[in-house]
Coordinates of C-alpha atoms and ligand atoms in Angstrom, one line a residue:
M19 CA -4.1 -1.0 46.3
P20 CA -2.8 -1.1 42.4
K21 CA -3.9 1.3 40.2
R22 CA -6.6 0.2 38.0
V23 CA -7.6 0.8 34.4
Y24 CA -10.9 0.0 32.7
I25 CA -10.8 0.3 28.7
E26 CA -13.5 0.2 26.2
T27 CA -13.0 -0.4 22.7
Q28 CA -15.7 0.5 19.7
G29 CA -15.2 0.2 16.2
C30 CA -12.8 -2.3 14.1
Q31 CA -9.6 -4.7 14.9
M32 CA -7.5 -1.8 14.7
N33 CA -8.8 0.1 17.5
V34 CA -9.1 -3.5 19.2
Y35 CA -5.1 -4.2 19.0
D36 CA -4.9 -0.8 19.3
S37 CA -6.3 -1.4 22.9
G38 CA -4.7 -3.4 23.6
K39 CA -1.0 -1.8 23.0
M40 CA -2.2 0.9 25.2
L41 CA -2.9 -1.6 28.1
E42 CA 0.6 -2.7 27.5
I43 CA 1.8 0.8 28.1
L44 CA 0.1 1.5 30.6
E45 CA 1.0 -1.5 32.8
G46 CA 4.7 -1.0 31.5
S47 CA 5.1 2.9 32.4
L48 CA 2.3 3.4 35.0
G49 CA 1.6 -0.1 36.5
Y50 CA -1.8 -0.2 35.6
L51 CA -3.5 -3.4 36.1
P52 CA -7.3 -4.2 34.0
A53 CA -10.0 -3.6 35.3
E54 CA -13.4 -5.7 34.8
K55 CA -15.6 -2.7 34.9
P56 CA -15.3 0.9 35.2
E57 CA -16.5 1.2 38.7
D58 CA -13.8 -0.5 39.6
A59 CA -11.1 1.7 37.7
G60 CA -9.1 4.9 38.8
L61 CA -8.5 5.8 34.7
L62 CA -11.2 5.1 32.2
V63 CA -10.1 4.5 28.0
L64 CA -12.5 5.0 26.0
N65 CA -11.1 4.1 22.2
T66 CA -13.8 5.5 19.6
C67 CA -14.7 4.6 15.9
S68 CA -16.7 7.6 13.9
V69 CA -16.5 5.8 10.8
R70 CA -20.6 5.9 10.9
E71 CA -23.0 8.2 12.7
K72 CA -24.2 5.1 15.2
A73 CA -21.0 4.7 16.1
F74 CA -20.0 8.8 17.1
D75 CA -23.2 9.2 19.2
K76 CA -22.4 5.9 21.1
A77 CA -19.1 7.5 22.2
L78 CA -21.0 10.0 23.1
S79 CA -23.3 8.7 24.5
R80 CA -20.9 6.2 26.8
L81 CA -19.1 9.5 28.2
G82 CA -22.3 10.6 29.3
R83 CA -22.2 7.5 31.7
W84 CA -19.1 8.1 32.5
R85 CA -19.6 11.5 33.4
L86 CA -21.5 10.9 36.2
L87 CA -19.3 7.9 38.0
K88 CA -16.7 11.1 37.3
R89 CA -19.1 13.6 39.3
E90 CA -18.9 10.7 42.7
R91 CA -15.9 10.3 42.3
P92 CA -13.7 13.2 40.9
T93 CA -10.3 11.6 41.1
L94 CA -11.4 9.4 38.5
R95 CA -9.3 10.7 35.3
I96 CA -11.2 10.6 31.6
A97 CA -9.2 9.6 28.6
V98 CA -10.5 9.4 25.0
G99 CA -8.6 8.1 22.3
G100 CA -9.4 6.8 18.3
C101 CA -11.3 8.2 15.6
V102 CA -13.6 10.6 17.3
A103 CA -10.8 11.8 19.2
S104 CA -9.2 12.6 16.3
Q105 CA -11.2 14.1 14.2
E106 CA -12.4 16.1 17.1
G107 CA -9.2 17.1 18.7
A108 CA -9.7 19.7 21.8
E109 CA -13.0 20.4 20.4
L110 CA -14.1 17.1 22.7
L111 CA -13.3 18.7 25.5
A112 CA -15.9 21.9 24.5
R113 CA -18.6 19.4 24.1
A114 CA -17.1 17.6 27.4
P115 CA -14.8 19.4 29.7
F116 CA -14.9 16.6 32.1
I117 CA -12.4 14.6 30.1
D118 CA -9.0 14.4 30.9
V119 CA -6.8 13.6 28.0
V120 CA -7.8 13.5 24.3
F121 CA -5.2 11.5 22.3
G122 CA -5.2 9.6 18.3
P123 CA -4.3 6.4 17.1
Q124 CA -1.0 7.4 16.4
T125 CA -0.7 9.0 19.8
L126 CA -1.3 6.3 21.9
Q127 CA 2.2 6.1 22.8
R128 CA 2.5 8.9 24.5
L129 CA -1.1 8.6 27.1
P130 CA 0.9 8.4 30.3
A131 CA 3.1 11.3 29.2
L132 CA -0.1 13.3 28.7
L133 CA -1.9 11.7 31.7
N134 CA 1.3 12.8 33.8
A135 CA 1.7 16.3 32.3
R136 CA -2.8 16.2 33.9
E137 CA -1.6 15.9 36.9
A138 CA 1.3 17.9 36.9
T139 CA -0.4 20.9 35.2
G140 CA -4.2 20.4 36.6
R141 CA -5.9 20.5 32.5
A142 CA -6.6 18.8 30.1
Q143 CA -4.3 17.5 27.7
V144 CA -4.8 17.2 23.7
D145 CA -2.3 15.4 21.7
V146 CA -3.7 13.7 18.0
R147 CA -1.4 14.5 15.8
F148 CA -0.1 12.0 13.2
P149 CA 3.6 10.7 14.1
A150 CA 2.8 7.1 12.7
I151 CA 6.1 5.6 12.9
E152 CA 7.2 7.0 16.4
K153 CA 4.3 5.0 17.3
F154 CA 5.6 1.9 15.9
D155 CA 8.6 2.7 17.3
S156 CA 7.8 2.9 20.7
L157 CA 5.5 -0.2 20.8
P158 CA 6.5 -2.7 23.8
E159 CA 7.5 -6.0 23.0
P160 CA 4.5 -8.0 22.1
K161 CA 2.7 -9.6 24.6
V162 CA 0.5 -13.0 24.7
T163 CA -2.5 -13.6 25.2
G164 CA -3.9 -16.6 23.1
P165 CA -2.4 -18.7 20.0
A166 CA -3.0 -16.4 18.0
A167 CA -1.8 -12.9 17.1
F168 CA -2.4 -9.5 15.2
V169 CA 0.9 -7.6 13.6
S170 CA 0.0 -4.6 13.0
I171 CA 2.5 -3.8 9.6
M172 CA 0.5 -0.5 8.4
E173 CA -1.7 1.9 10.0
G174 CA -3.6 4.8 8.1
C175 CA -5.4 4.9 4.6
S176 CA -4.2 7.0 1.4
K177 CA -7.2 5.6 -0.5
Y178 CA -9.5 8.6 0.3
C179 CA -12.9 6.8 -0.6
S180 CA -15.1 9.2 -0.8
F181 CA -17.5 7.6 1.6
C182 CA -14.9 7.6 4.7
I183 CA -13.6 9.0 7.1
V184 CA -10.6 7.0 7.9
P185 CA -7.9 8.7 6.2
Y186 CA -8.7 12.4 8.5
T187 CA -9.2 10.5 11.4
R188 CA -5.7 7.6 11.2
G189 CA -3.9 9.8 8.6
E190 CA -2.5 8.6 5.2
E191 CA -1.0 5.1 4.7
V192 CA 2.7 4.3 6.6
N193 CA 4.9 1.1 6.0
R194 CA 6.3 -0.9 9.6
P195 CA 9.8 -2.0 8.7
F196 CA 10.3 -4.9 7.6
A197 CA 12.9 -5.9 10.8
D198 CA 10.4 -5.1 13.1
V199 CA 7.9 -6.9 11.2
I200 CA 9.4 -9.9 11.2
A201 CA 11.1 -10.0 14.8
E202 CA 7.5 -9.5 16.0
V203 CA 6.5 -12.8 14.5
Y204 CA 9.5 -14.4 15.7
T205 CA 8.5 -13.1 18.7
L206 CA 5.6 -14.7 18.8
A207 CA 6.2 -17.5 17.4
E208 CA 8.0 -18.4 20.4
K209 CA 5.6 -17.8 22.7
G210 CA 4.0 -20.5 21.0
V211 CA 1.7 -18.6 18.8
R212 CA 0.8 -20.5 16.0
E213 CA -1.7 -17.6 14.1
I214 CA -0.3 -14.1 12.8
T215 CA -3.1 -12.2 11.6
F216 CA -1.3 -8.8 9.1
L217 CA -3.6 -6.5 10.2
G218 CA -3.4 -2.5 9.1
Q219 CA -6.6 -0.7 7.0
N220 CA -5.2 -1.7 3.6
V221 CA -2.4 -4.4 4.3
N222 CA -1.5 -5.4 0.4
A223 CA -0.4 -1.5 0.6
W224 CA 2.1 -2.5 3.0
R225 CA 5.6 -1.9 1.3
A226 CA 9.5 -2.0 2.6
P227 CA 13.5 -1.7 1.7
H228 CA 15.1 -4.6 2.5
R229 CA 18.7 -5.9 1.2
G230 CA 18.1 -2.9 -1.9
R231 CA 14.8 -4.5 -2.6
M232 CA 11.4 -3.4 -2.7
L233 CA 9.3 -6.1 -0.8
D234 CA 5.4 -6.3 -1.3
L235 CA 2.6 -8.4 1.0
A236 CA 3.8 -11.3 -0.8
E237 CA 7.2 -11.4 0.0
L238 CA 6.3 -10.9 3.3
I239 CA 3.9 -13.7 4.0
R240 CA 6.4 -16.5 2.2
Y241 CA 8.8 -14.8 5.0
A242 CA 6.5 -15.3 7.7
A243 CA 5.7 -18.4 6.6
S244 CA 10.0 -19.8 7.2
I245 CA 9.3 -19.4 10.8
E246 CA 8.9 -21.7 13.0
G247 CA 6.0 -22.4 14.7
I248 CA 4.0 -20.5 12.8
E249 CA 1.4 -22.4 11.2
R250 CA -1.1 -20.2 10.0
I251 CA -1.3 -16.5 8.4
R252 CA -4.3 -14.2 7.6
F253 CA -4.1 -10.3 6.9
T254 CA -6.8 -7.7 6.7
T255 CA -8.3 -5.6 5.5
S256 CA -7.3 -5.6 1.6
H257 CA -8.3 -2.8 -1.2
P258 CA -8.9 -4.5 -4.5
I259 CA -7.0 -2.4 -6.9
E260 CA -3.7 -3.0 -5.1
F261 CA -4.7 -7.1 -5.3
G262 CA -2.1 -8.2 -8.2
E263 CA -0.6 -11.3 -9.7
R264 CA 1.7 -12.0 -6.9
L265 CA -0.5 -12.1 -3.9
I266 CA -2.7 -14.6 -6.0
E267 CA -0.1 -16.2 -6.7
V268 CA 0.8 -16.6 -2.8
F269 CA -2.6 -18.3 -1.9
A270 CA -1.2 -21.4 -4.8
E271 CA 2.1 -21.9 -2.9
V272 CA 2.1 -20.9 0.5
P273 CA -0.5 -23.6 2.5
K274 CA 0.1 -21.9 5.6
L275 CA -1.8 -18.9 4.5
A276 CA -5.5 -19.4 4.9
G277 CA -8.0 -20.2 2.5
H278 CA -10.2 -17.4 3.3
L279 CA -10.5 -13.8 2.4
H280 CA -12.0 -10.9 3.3
L281 CA -12.1 -7.9 0.0
P282 CA -14.2 -5.1 0.7
I283 CA -16.6 -4.0 -2.6
Q284 CA -18.5 -1.8 -1.6
S285 CA -21.5 -2.4 -3.9
G286 CA -22.0 -4.1 -7.1
S287 CA -22.6 -1.3 -9.8
D288 CA -20.2 0.7 -11.1
R289 CA -21.2 3.8 -11.5
I290 CA -21.1 3.7 -7.8
L291 CA -18.0 2.4 -7.4
A292 CA -17.0 5.4 -9.4
R293 CA -18.9 8.3 -7.3
M294 CA -17.2 6.0 -4.1
K295 CA -14.3 5.9 -5.6
R296 CA -13.3 3.0 -5.0
G297 CA -10.5 2.7 -8.6
Y298 CA -11.9 -0.4 -9.7
T299 CA -14.8 -1.7 -12.0
T300 CA -17.4 -5.0 -10.6
L301 CA -15.3 -6.6 -13.9
E302 CA -12.1 -6.3 -12.4
Y303 CA -13.5 -7.3 -9.1
R304 CA -15.4 -11.0 -10.6
S305 CA -11.7 -11.6 -12.2
K306 CA -9.5 -11.0 -9.8
V307 CA -12.0 -13.3 -7.8
R308 CA -12.2 -15.6 -10.4
R309 CA -7.9 -16.0 -10.3
L310 CA -7.9 -15.9 -6.3
R311 CA -10.4 -19.4 -6.8
A312 CA -8.4 -21.1 -9.5
A313 CA -5.2 -20.5 -7.6
R314 CA -7.1 -21.7 -4.3
P315 CA -10.0 -23.7 -5.1
G316 CA -12.2 -23.7 -1.6
L317 CA -11.1 -19.9 -1.3
S318 CA -13.8 -18.6 2.0
L319 CA -14.5 -14.5 0.4
T320 CA -15.8 -12.5 3.0
T321 CA -16.8 -8.1 2.3
D322 CA -18.6 -5.3 2.7
L323 CA -21.9 -3.9 1.3
I324 CA -22.5 -0.3 1.9
V325 CA -26.4 0.7 1.0
G326 CA -28.0 3.7 0.3
F327 CA -25.2 5.7 -1.1
P328 CA -26.3 8.8 -2.3
G329 CA -27.7 8.4 -5.8
E330 CA -28.0 4.4 -5.3
T331 CA -30.7 3.7 -7.8
D332 CA -33.2 0.0 -7.8
A333 CA -31.2 -1.1 -10.7
D334 CA -27.5 0.2 -9.0
F335 CA -29.3 -2.3 -5.9
E336 CA -29.8 -4.8 -8.2
S337 CA -26.2 -4.6 -9.5
T338 CA -25.4 -5.1 -6.5
I339 CA -27.5 -7.8 -5.4
D340 CA -26.8 -9.9 -8.9
L341 CA -22.8 -9.7 -7.7
V342 CA -23.7 -10.8 -4.8
R343 CA -25.1 -14.3 -5.6
E344 CA -23.0 -14.5 -8.2
V345 CA -19.7 -14.4 -6.3
G346 CA -21.8 -16.6 -3.1
F347 CA -19.9 -14.4 -0.3
D348 CA -19.3 -16.7 3.3
Q349 CA -20.6 -13.8 5.1
S350 CA -20.6 -9.8 4.7
F351 CA -20.6 -7.0 6.6
L352 CA -23.5 -4.9 6.2
F353 CA -24.0 -1.2 6.7
T354 CA -26.2 1.4 5.7
Y355 CA -24.3 4.6 4.1
S356 CA -24.4 7.7 7.1
P357 CA -22.9 10.9 5.6
R358 CA -19.5 11.8 7.3
P359 CA -19.0 15.2 8.0
G360 CA -16.0 16.3 6.1
T361 CA -16.0 14.2 3.3
P362 CA -17.1 14.4 -0.2
A363 CA -20.0 12.5 -0.2
A364 CA -21.5 14.5 2.2
N365 CA -22.2 16.9 -0.2
F366 CA -23.2 14.3 -2.9
P367 CA -27.1 15.1 -4.1
D368 CA -29.9 12.8 -4.1
P369 CA -29.6 10.6 -0.8
V370 CA -31.5 7.4 -0.9
P371 CA -34.6 7.8 1.7
D372 CA -34.0 5.7 4.8
S373 CA -36.8 3.5 4.5
V374 CA -35.3 2.7 1.1
K375 CA -32.1 2.4 2.6
S376 CA -33.7 -0.4 5.8
E377 CA -35.8 -2.2 2.8
R378 CA -32.2 -2.4 0.9
L379 CA -30.5 -3.7 4.1
A380 CA -32.6 -6.2 4.6
R381 CA -33.0 -7.9 1.2
L382 CA -29.2 -8.3 1.2
K383 CA -28.5 -9.4 4.5
A384 CA -31.6 -12.3 3.9
L385 CA -29.4 -13.1 0.9
I386 CA -25.8 -13.4 3.0
D387 CA -27.6 -15.2 5.5
A388 CA -28.8 -18.2 3.6
K389 CA -25.8 -18.2 1.7
A390 CA -23.6 -18.1 4.8
L391 CA -25.8 -21.3 6.1
E392 CA -25.8 -23.2 2.9
L393 CA -22.3 -22.8 2.8
S394 CA -22.0 -24.2 6.3
R395 CA -23.9 -26.9 6.2
A396 CA -22.7 -27.6 3.4
A397 CA -19.3 -28.7 5.7
V398 CA -21.0 -31.1 7.2
G399 CA -18.7 -34.4 7.0
S400 CA -15.7 -32.4 6.4
T401 CA -12.3 -33.1 8.7
L402 CA -11.0 -29.3 9.1
S403 CA -8.2 -27.6 10.7
V404 CA -9.2 -26.0 14.5
L405 CA -7.1 -24.2 15.8
V406 CA -8.3 -24.2 19.9
E407 CA -7.9 -20.1 21.4
R408 CA -10.7 -20.8 24.1
V409 CA -11.8 -23.2 26.7
T410 CA -15.4 -22.3 27.6
D411 CA -16.2 -25.0 29.7
P412 CA -12.9 -26.4 31.2
D413 CA -15.3 -28.7 33.1
G414 CA -17.2 -30.0 31.0
G415 CA -14.4 -30.2 28.3
M416 CA -16.0 -27.5 25.8
L417 CA -13.8 -25.9 23.1
S418 CA -13.6 -23.5 20.7
G419 CA -11.4 -22.0 17.7
R420 CA -11.0 -20.8 14.2
T421 CA -11.3 -23.0 10.7
E422 CA -9.1 -22.1 8.3
T423 CA -11.9 -20.4 6.4
N424 CA -12.3 -18.0 10.0
H425 CA -15.3 -20.1 11.8
W426 CA -16.0 -20.4 15.3
M427 CA -16.3 -24.2 15.9
H428 CA -17.0 -25.6 19.0
F429 CA -16.5 -29.4 20.4
R430 CA -15.6 -31.2 22.9
G431 CA -12.2 -31.8 24.0
P432 CA -9.1 -31.9 26.7
A433 CA -8.2 -28.8 28.1
H434 CA -4.8 -29.4 27.2
L435 CA -5.6 -29.0 23.8
W436 CA -5.8 -25.2 23.8
G437 CA -3.4 -23.5 21.4
R438 CA -3.1 -26.8 19.5
M439 CA -4.3 -26.9 15.9
V440 CA -6.5 -30.1 15.6
P441 CA -8.7 -31.6 13.4
V442 CA -12.4 -31.7 13.8
V443 CA -15.4 -33.3 12.1
V444 CA -18.3 -31.0 11.1
T445 CA -21.1 -32.1 12.9
E446 CA -23.3 -29.3 12.5
G447 CA -23.5 -26.4 10.4
L448 CA -24.7 -23.1 11.7
A449 CA -25.9 -19.6 9.8
N450 CA -22.0 -18.4 12.2
S451 CA -20.7 -20.8 13.5
L452 CA -19.9 -25.3 13.5
R453 CA -20.3 -27.4 15.4
G454 CA -18.2 -31.1 15.2
H455 CA -16.1 -33.4 16.6
L456 CA -12.2 -34.2 17.3
A457 CA -10.8 -36.7 14.1
E458 CA -8.4 -38.1 16.2
P459 CA -8.3 -38.9 20.3
A460 CA -7.3 -36.6 22.4
K461 CA -5.0 -39.2 23.8
D462 CA -2.1 -39.2 20.5
F463 CA -0.9 -35.7 21.4
S464 CA 1.9 -36.5 24.0
E465 CA 3.0 -35.4 27.0
H466 CA 5.8 -33.5 25.8
E467 CA 3.7 -31.6 23.3
R468 CA 1.3 -30.5 25.6
A469 CA 4.1 -28.6 27.8
R470 CA 5.4 -27.5 24.1
T471 CA 1.7 -25.4 23.2
Q472 CA 1.5 -24.1 27.2
V473 CA 1.5 -19.7 25.6
A474 CA 3.5 -18.1 28.0
Ligands
SAM16 N1 -9.9 -0.9 4.9 C1 -10.9 -0.9 6.1 C2 -11.5 -2.1 6.9 O1 -12.3 -3.1 6.2 O2 -10.7 -2.4 7.7 C3 -11.9 -0.2 6.0 C4 -12.3 0.9 6.5 S1 -14.0 0.9 7.2 C5 -13.2 0.9 9.1 C6 -14.6 -0.4 7.3 C7 -15.9 -0.1 5.9 O3 -17.4 0.5 6.6 C8 -15.8 0.1 4.9 O4 -15.6 -1.0 4.2 C9 -17.2 0.4 4.5 O5 -17.8 -0.7 4.3 C10 -17.7 0.9 5.6 N2 -17.9 2.7 5.7 C11 -17.2 3.2 5.5 N3 -17.7 4.8 6.1 C12 -19.4 4.1 5.7 C13 -19.7 5.4 6.0 N4 -19.9 7.1 5.7 N5 -21.1 5.2 5.5 C14 -21.5 3.7 5.9 N6 -20.4 2.4 5.8 C15 -19.3 3.2 6.0
F3S17 FE1 -11.9 4.1 4.0 FE2 -11.3 3.1 1.7 FE3 -9.2 3.7 2.8 S1 -13.1 2.9 2.4 S2 -10.1 3.0 5.0 S3 -11.0 5.1 2.7 S4 -9.4 2.3 1.4

């Protein structure tokens, strides 16, 4: 019987990426195969998030359930990684003594060694340090699971927004070397990947030396765009303060860069932005948006917004509403402020009552959703490039893929189009997705092309 591991991922895309790497590492060094459910696994890994209180509670509640499984099966091993593990370290063992291994986002490469040490010593193991460059160095060769892939280019965050726990749990910004990033993009392209997303907490802070010069994200995108096979490039997440002219120019000059940008604003009030320590004003944000849209007409913008930050008045909130209306975001992630122990804002005065937070959240959500629907409907009749990522119903011929603006499109077509970029005419615009039909007959694609697109 092969050893099986069940990995549960909570939180952001960084965690999704890390979980993929954990699986590859466990497969590569200890021969684990993935399990469909916890009951089938000998090892359970929880990749946690602590960015908001709810996420933290979710981690503890999942562990509570796994404890019962371990009671029935004492040989079961439980490892906890991610930001809760990083924040709590050995204290997590005091709260949940049934855990076998506690590791952080920067020590996931040590998971096999930690599990082996657990068996050898009979004692729980904890390693939540930040040797970030080691993590990049010991990542296995990228494994391709579809035509779109993430490429991690930096770790951590050094911005220290007053509300955010990330710099404390993931450590400060560490850049991955240029040669390693480009080598990974080449490998992915050779294996059939068509779309890459450069990933990190603040990817526009990425800098790396190359041939005596310091490269930035704008140059990295240009290099990646020159690699044969790569048809679409994205990056996430970026911060408005390091979003310079050079990066804006890439939107005008590199057609392979997707016409979508996630640029978190957090609030539309300058007073709140200053208290959040975001380092920009709404005027600066508006000006960047204006220049970006001039560089790439039709650019789709999404954002993150926090409501109910300490001291947020009705007037501050109205400024957020005004800004959201004016910019016309195409979907956004909305959060109610959640105090995180250890961050400066957790001690700020004037907390906003929960009922006010909920009212504000509902108003903002209605505005954002209405705009998303409006933009979706406006797309009806247009032809969009879709990278086919899923064959949802091989018999009925249902395919799904993302458009350049990061919307899911569902349409009928033959399964062999999987992995291809195809033109699709939009027939229906829904709040969170689009429906359409292929713009050209599938028979146009030759056998040779079909074989070429079989992703390894
Ligand atoms: N650069 C990061 C990103 O978006 O990937 C931002 C980090 S955080 C994981 C994502 C979002 O969570 C932030 O942009 C912010 O809107 C939200 N967030 C972070 N701390 C929060 C808190 N204490 N309460 C509510 N929302 C929070
Ligand atoms: Fe958090 Fe601000 Fe960094 S939101 S991840 S401290 S840019």
